[in-house]
Structure formats: C-alpha cells, structure tokens
Coordinates of C-alpha atoms in Angstrom, one line a residue:
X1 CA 74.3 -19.5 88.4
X2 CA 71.2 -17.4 88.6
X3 CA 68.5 -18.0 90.8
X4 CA 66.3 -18.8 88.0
X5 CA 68.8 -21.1 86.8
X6 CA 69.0 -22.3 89.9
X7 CA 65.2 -23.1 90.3
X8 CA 65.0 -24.8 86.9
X9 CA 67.6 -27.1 87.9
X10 CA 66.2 -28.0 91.2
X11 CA 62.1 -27.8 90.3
X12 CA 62.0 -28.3 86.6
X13 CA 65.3 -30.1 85.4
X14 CA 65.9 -32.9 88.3
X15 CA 61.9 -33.5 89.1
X16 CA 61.8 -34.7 85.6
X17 CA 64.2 -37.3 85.6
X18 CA 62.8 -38.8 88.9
X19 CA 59.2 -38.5 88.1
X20 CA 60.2 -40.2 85.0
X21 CA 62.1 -43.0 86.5
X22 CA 59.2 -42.9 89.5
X23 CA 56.6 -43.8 86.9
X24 CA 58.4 -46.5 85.0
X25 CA 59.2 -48.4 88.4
X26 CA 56.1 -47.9 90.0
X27 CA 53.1 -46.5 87.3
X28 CA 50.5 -44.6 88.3
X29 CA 50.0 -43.9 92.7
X30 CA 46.3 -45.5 92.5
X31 CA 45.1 -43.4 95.2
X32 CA 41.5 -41.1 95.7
X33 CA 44.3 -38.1 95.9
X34 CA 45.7 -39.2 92.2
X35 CA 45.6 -35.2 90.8
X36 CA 44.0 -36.8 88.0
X37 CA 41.4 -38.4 89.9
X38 CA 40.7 -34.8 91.6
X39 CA 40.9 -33.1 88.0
X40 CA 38.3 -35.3 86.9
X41 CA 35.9 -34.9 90.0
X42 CA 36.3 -31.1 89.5
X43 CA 35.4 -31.6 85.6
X44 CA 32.4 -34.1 86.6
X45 CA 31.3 -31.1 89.7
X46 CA 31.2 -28.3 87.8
X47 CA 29.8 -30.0 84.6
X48 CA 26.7 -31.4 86.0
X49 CA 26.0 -27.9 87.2
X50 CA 26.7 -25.6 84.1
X51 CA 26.1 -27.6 81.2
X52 CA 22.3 -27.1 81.0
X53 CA 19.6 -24.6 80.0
X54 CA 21.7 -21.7 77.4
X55 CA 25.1 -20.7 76.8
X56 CA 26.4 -23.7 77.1
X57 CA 29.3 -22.5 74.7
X58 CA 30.0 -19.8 77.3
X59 CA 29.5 -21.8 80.2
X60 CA 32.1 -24.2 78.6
X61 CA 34.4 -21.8 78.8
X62 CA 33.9 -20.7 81.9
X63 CA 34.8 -24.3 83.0
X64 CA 37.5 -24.6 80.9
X65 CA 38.9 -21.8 82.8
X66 CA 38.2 -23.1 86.1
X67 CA 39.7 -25.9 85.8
X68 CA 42.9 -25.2 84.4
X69 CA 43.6 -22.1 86.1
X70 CA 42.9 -24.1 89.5
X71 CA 45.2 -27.1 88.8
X72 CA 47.9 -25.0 87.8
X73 CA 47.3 -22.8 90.8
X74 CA 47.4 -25.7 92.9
X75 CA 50.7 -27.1 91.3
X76 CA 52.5 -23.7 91.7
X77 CA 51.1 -23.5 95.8
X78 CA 52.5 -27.1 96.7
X79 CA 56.0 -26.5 95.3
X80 CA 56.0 -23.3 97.2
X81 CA 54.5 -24.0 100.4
X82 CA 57.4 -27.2 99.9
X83 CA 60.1 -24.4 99.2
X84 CA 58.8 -22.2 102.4
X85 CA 58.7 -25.2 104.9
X86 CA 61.6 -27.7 103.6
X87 CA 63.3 -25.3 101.5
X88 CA 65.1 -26.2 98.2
X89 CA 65.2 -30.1 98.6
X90 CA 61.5 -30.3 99.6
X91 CA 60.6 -28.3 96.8
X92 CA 62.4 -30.6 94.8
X93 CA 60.5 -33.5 96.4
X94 CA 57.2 -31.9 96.2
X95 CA 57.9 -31.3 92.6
X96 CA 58.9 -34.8 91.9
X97 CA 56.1 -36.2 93.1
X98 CA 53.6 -33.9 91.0
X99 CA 55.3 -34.7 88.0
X100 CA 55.1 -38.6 88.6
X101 CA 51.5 -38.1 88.8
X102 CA 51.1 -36.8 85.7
X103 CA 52.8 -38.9 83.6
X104 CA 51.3 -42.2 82.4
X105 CA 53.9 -44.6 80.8
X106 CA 53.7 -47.3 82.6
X107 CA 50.1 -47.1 83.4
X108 CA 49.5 -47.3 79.9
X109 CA 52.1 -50.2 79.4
X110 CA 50.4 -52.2 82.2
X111 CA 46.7 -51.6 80.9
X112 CA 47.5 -52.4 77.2
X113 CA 49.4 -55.7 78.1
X114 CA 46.0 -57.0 79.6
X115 CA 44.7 -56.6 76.1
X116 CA 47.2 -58.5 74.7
X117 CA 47.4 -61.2 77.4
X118 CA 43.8 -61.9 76.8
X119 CA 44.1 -62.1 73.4
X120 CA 46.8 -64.7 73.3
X121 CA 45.5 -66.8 76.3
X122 CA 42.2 -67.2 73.3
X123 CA 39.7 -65.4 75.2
X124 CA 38.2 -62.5 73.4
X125 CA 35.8 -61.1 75.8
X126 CA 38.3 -60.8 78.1
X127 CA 40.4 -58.9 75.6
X128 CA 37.1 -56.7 74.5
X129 CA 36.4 -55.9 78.2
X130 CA 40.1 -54.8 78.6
X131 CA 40.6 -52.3 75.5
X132 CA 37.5 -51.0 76.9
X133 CA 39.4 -49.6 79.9
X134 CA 41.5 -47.7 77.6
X135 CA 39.8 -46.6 74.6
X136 CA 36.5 -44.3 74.0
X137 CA 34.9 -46.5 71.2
X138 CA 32.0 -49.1 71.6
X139 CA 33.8 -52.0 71.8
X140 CA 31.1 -54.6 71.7
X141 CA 31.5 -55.1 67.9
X142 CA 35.4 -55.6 68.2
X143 CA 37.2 -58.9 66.9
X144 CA 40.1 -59.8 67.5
X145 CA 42.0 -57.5 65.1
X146 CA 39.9 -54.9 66.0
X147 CA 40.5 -55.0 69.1
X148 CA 44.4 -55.0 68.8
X149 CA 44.2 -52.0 66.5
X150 CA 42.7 -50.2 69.1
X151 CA 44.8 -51.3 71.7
X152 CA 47.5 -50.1 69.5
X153 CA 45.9 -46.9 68.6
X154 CA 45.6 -45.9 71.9
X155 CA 48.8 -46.6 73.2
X156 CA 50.2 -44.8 69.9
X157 CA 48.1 -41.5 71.0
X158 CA 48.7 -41.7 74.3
X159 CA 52.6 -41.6 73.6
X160 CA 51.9 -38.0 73.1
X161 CA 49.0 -37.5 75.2
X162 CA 50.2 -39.3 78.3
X163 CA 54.0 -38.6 78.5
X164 CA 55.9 -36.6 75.9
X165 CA 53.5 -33.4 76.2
X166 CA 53.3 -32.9 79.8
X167 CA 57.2 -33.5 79.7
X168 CA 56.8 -30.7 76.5
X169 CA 54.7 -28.2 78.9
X170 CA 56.7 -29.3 81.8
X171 CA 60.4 -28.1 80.9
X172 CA 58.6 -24.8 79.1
X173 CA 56.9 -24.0 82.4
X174 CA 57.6 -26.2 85.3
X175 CA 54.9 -28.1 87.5
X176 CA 52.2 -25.9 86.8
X177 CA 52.6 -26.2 82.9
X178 CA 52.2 -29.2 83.1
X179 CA 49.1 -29.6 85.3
X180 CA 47.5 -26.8 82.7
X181 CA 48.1 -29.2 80.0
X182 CA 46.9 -32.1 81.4
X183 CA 44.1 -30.4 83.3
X184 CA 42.8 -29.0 79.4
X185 CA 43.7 -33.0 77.9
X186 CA 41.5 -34.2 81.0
X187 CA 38.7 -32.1 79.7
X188 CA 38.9 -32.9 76.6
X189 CA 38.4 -36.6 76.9
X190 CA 35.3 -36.0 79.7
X191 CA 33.7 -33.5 77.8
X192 CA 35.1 -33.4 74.1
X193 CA 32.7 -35.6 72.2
X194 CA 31.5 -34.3 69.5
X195 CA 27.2 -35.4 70.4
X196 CA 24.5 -33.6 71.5
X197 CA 25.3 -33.1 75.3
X198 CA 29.1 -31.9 74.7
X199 CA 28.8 -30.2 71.2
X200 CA 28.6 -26.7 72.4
X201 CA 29.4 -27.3 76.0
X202 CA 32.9 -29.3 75.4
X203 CA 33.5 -27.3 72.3
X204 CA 36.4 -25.0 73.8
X205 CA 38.0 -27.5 75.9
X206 CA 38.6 -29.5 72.3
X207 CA 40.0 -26.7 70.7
X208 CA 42.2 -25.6 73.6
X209 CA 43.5 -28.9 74.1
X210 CA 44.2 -28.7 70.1
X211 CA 46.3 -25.8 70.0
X212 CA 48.4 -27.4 73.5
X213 CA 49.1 -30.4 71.6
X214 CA 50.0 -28.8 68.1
X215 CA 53.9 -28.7 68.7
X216 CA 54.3 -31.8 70.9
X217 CA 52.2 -33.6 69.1
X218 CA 54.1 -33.1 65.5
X219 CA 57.6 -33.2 67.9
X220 CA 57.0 -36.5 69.4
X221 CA 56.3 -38.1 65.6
X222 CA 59.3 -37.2 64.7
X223 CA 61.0 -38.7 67.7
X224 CA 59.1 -41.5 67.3
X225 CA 60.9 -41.9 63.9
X226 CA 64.4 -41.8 65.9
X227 CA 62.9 -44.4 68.2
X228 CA 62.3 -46.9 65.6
X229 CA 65.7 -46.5 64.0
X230 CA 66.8 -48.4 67.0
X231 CA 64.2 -51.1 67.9
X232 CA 64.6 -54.3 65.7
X233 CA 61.3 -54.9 64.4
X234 CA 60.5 -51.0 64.1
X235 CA 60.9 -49.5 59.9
X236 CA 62.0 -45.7 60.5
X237 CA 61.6 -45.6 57.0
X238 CA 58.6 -46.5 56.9
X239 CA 57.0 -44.4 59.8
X240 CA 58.8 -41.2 58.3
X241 CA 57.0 -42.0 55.1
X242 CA 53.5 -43.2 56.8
X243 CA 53.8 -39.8 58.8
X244 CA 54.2 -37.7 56.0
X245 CA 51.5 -39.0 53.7
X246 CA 48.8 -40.3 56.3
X247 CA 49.0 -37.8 59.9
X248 CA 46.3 -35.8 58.3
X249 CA 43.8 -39.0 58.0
X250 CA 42.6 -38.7 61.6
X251 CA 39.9 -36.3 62.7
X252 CA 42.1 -35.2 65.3
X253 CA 44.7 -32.6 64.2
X254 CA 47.4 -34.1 66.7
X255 CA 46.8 -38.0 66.8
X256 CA 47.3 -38.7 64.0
X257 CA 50.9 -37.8 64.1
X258 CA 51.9 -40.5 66.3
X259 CA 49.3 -43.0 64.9
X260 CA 51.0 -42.6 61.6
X261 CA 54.3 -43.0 62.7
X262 CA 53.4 -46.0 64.6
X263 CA 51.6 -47.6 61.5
X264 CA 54.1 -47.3 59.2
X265 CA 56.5 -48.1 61.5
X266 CA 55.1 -51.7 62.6
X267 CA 54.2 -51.9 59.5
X268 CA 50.2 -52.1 59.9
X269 CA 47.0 -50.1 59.1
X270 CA 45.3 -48.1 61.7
X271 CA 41.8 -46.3 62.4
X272 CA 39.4 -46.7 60.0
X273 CA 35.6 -46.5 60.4
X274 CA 34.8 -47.0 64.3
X275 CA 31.4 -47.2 66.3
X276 CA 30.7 -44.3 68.7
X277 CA 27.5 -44.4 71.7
X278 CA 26.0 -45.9 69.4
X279 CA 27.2 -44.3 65.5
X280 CA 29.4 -45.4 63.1
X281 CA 31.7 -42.8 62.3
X282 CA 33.7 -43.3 59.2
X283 CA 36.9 -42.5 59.6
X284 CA 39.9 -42.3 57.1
X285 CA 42.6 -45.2 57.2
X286 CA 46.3 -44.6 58.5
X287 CA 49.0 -46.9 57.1
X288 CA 49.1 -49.4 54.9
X289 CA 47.4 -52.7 54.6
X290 CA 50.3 -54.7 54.4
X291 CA 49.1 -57.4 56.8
X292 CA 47.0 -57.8 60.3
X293 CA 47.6 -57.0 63.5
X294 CA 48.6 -59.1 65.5
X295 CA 48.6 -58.9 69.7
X296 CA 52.6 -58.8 69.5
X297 CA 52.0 -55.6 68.4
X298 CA 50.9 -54.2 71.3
X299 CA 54.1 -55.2 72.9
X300 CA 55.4 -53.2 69.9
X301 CA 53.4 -50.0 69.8
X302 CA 55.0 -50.1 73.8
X303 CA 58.5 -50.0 73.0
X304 CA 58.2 -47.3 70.7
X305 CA 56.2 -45.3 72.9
X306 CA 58.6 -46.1 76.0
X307 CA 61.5 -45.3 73.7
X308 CA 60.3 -41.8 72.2
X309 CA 59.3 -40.8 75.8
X310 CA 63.5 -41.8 77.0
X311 CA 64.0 -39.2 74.0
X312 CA 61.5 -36.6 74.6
X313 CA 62.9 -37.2 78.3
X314 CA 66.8 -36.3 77.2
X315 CA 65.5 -33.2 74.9
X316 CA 63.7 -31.6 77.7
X317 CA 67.0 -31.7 79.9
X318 CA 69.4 -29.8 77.2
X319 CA 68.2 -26.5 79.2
X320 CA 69.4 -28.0 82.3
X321 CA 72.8 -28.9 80.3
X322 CA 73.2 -25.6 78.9
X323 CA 72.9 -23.8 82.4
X324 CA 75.1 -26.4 83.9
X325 CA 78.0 -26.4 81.3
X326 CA 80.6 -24.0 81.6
X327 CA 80.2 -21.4 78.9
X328 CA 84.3 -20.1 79.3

C-alpha cells in the first residue's frame, strides 16, 4: 500500500464512517468551539467590516476567500499537528472528530421532529416558532400545512446540503474539502439573499456555493431515488419522475433536486409562492397536488434523507475498498 493509500484510509476513508456514526448517536457537539459556530462568527466579523461604502462585489470576494481558504487551512493544520504529536491514530482521531462536526443528520432530524411534535400535540405556534429555527422564510403567515411543507422542504435540502455533500467533498479531498465546502454553504446562507444589503456583497458566495453543490446535488437525487425503493411508504417511481420533470422549478439550481425527489416520492407538492423579510416571492411549484401534507411526513422526508446519506456514506468508501482489495 502506498503512503497515499495509506493516508486515505486512515484520514479520509475510516474518519468517515465514525464521524458518520458519531453524528447519528450523538448530533451536533453544541459547543461555542462548534467549527460552524466559528465559521459563522468569522462570516459575521469580517462582514460588518467590508460590506459597506463601494465594491461591495469585490469586497465579497475577498471574504469569500477568507473564509474558505482559512477553514480549510485550519482543517489541514489540526490533522497534521494530530499526525506530528500522536502520529497516525491521533490523526485519525483528530480527523474523526472534524468530520462529525460537519455533518448535520441528526441535528436536522432532532430540530424537524419539534415541528412535527407541535403540530400533532394541536399547537400551531409552537409548530410556527419551531420551523422558524430551520428555515429562512417569514413564518408568521404559516398554517399548518404550510408549515409542514416547509419543515419538509428543508429537511429535503438539507439532505444534500447538510450530509451527502460534505461527505461528496470529503472523500474527493479529505477534512479540508470538506470544511471548504461547508465554509462556502455557511456563507451562502448568512450572506446569499438576494436584497439590497447582500445583492452585490453575497453575490459570489451564492454562485461559488452553486457550482460546489452542482454534482452532489444532482448525485444525492438520484440516490434518493434508491432510498425510496426501499422505505414502505416512499414511491421511487414517482420521485424519479417528479425529479425529472419538476428539479428545475426551484430558484436554486441544486435544491430542487432533492425537493423533487422528495415530492414525488411522498407523494406531495412542494414550494410554491413563500414570504421573504417582508416580500412575497412567487415561486414555481414541485410535485404534484395529489393531497396535503401532513406532519407524518416530516417523519418521512427523515427517513429518506437518513437513508440516502447510509448510501452516499457506502459510495464514498468504494475508494477505500478498491485500495484495500487485492488486485492479483
């Protein structure tokens, strides 16, 4: 074995798995040190003190920059300084323990099932003050089905967003991949809104965060279609066919992979028009408008999204495989 083989096994391949499993036991480490928590403070830092006065385009991308390059930096110095002091096994560790912070599985399991728990304990306020936790709409105006199919559109998103892409990013190019990608999908969700402060100012963050979710995005739909050929009250059919004819509907060129799939799949309609600070923005439909959502499908969009991220997690250990198995 190669030393670069070598190294992918034990920083790459094996940190996966146990991240992975690290997350679905425990969810997110709620900590001040949470490297998201520090992302967003650097975000938050630097954009109180560039976005203002000209060039904001150009002072987004310095930003942009900043920010990405550092938390990759930072990913890449850990599992080193891990490697020099505790050698392989605390590079392992080190590694492990970067990659549980980035994914968000269970977080988003946990924070989705308060949606629906409110909703079937009756008490829509409750509900409304939960999806608002999670999603980036005004809420205030949400009913009861609104408020699911947000709940559901989020965790539907966030199946790509929050797991399968940094696991995407992570087995192309290890921990420091995958704490460019999610250092970009961080900016994008401070500082990509499309009004007047972040127009210019979030405008390359968007984009960037665009063209890192292209392939993952349009790869974890397509899982998602293998997921629901095994869950019960999942249509793979039907999300193959909702994917095909509705992904395009969403104003974001990647979410509306896995919001199609997860439509058709559960059988439901999704997105539609949808207040923003403020503005209605009218936006296209996904699915079909077979019947309402209901808060059991919450519970739904969650098994899908846990199952496709079990898939995603088996695809990105074939290159382990291959270096492992004997080639004769």
């Amino acid at each position: 074995m190669t030393g670069a083989a070598e190294a992918y096994i034990w920083y790459v391949s094996i940190p996966l798995i146990i991240g992975f499993i690290l997350d679905a036991l425990f969810g997110d480490p709620l900590s001040k040190l949470h490297p998201v928590v520090i992302i967003g403070r650097l975000i938050s830092f630097l954009e109180k003190r560039l976005n203002k006065g000209g060039g904001r385009f150009s002072k987004g991308i310095l930003l942009a920059v900043i920010v990405s390059t550092c938390s990759a930096a930072a990913a890449f110095c850990i599992v080193w300084a891990a490697i020099f002091l505790c050698g392989k096994a605390g590079g392992c560790i080190a590694s492990s323990l970067l990659c549980w912070g980035m994914l968000a599985a269970r977080g988003l399991k946990t924070e989705s099932t308060k949606v629906q728990t409110a909703l079937e304990k009756g008490s829509v306020e409750d509900a409304r003050y939960a999806v608002s936790m999670i999603v980036g709409r005004d809420t205030e105006r949400l009913d009861e089905k609104g408020i699911t199919k947000a709940a559901v559109e989020t965790v539907a998103e966030n199946t790509s967003d929050g797991v399968t892409a940094p696991l995407f990013w992570a087995a192309l190019l290890g921990m420091p991949g995958m704490y460019f990608y999610k250092a970009v999908n961080t900016m994008d969700s401070m500082i990509g809104y499309k009004n007047e402060r972040y127009m210019l100012f979030g405008r390359f963050a968007a984009r960037l965060d665009d063209v890192l979710n292209f392939i993952p995005a349009r790869f974890s739909g397509w899982l998602m279609v293998i997921a629901a050929a095994f869950l019960p009250y999942a249509n793979a059919g039907e999300g193959l066919r909702i994917y095909r004819r509705d992904r395009k509907n969403s104003p974001s060129p990647n979410a509306g992979c896995t919001e199609a799939v997860t439509a058709g799949a559960l059988g439901i309609r999704l997105l539609g028009p949808a207040w923003y600070f403020g503005k209605l923005y009218d936006k296209k439909y996904i699915g079909d408008d077979d019947r309402d959502p209901e808060p059991q499908d919450i519970a739904r969009a969650n098994g899908l999204m846990y199952l496709t991220s079990v898939i995603m997690l088996i695809v990105c250990e074939i290159p382990a495989l291959l270096i492992l198995v004997p080639t004769g």
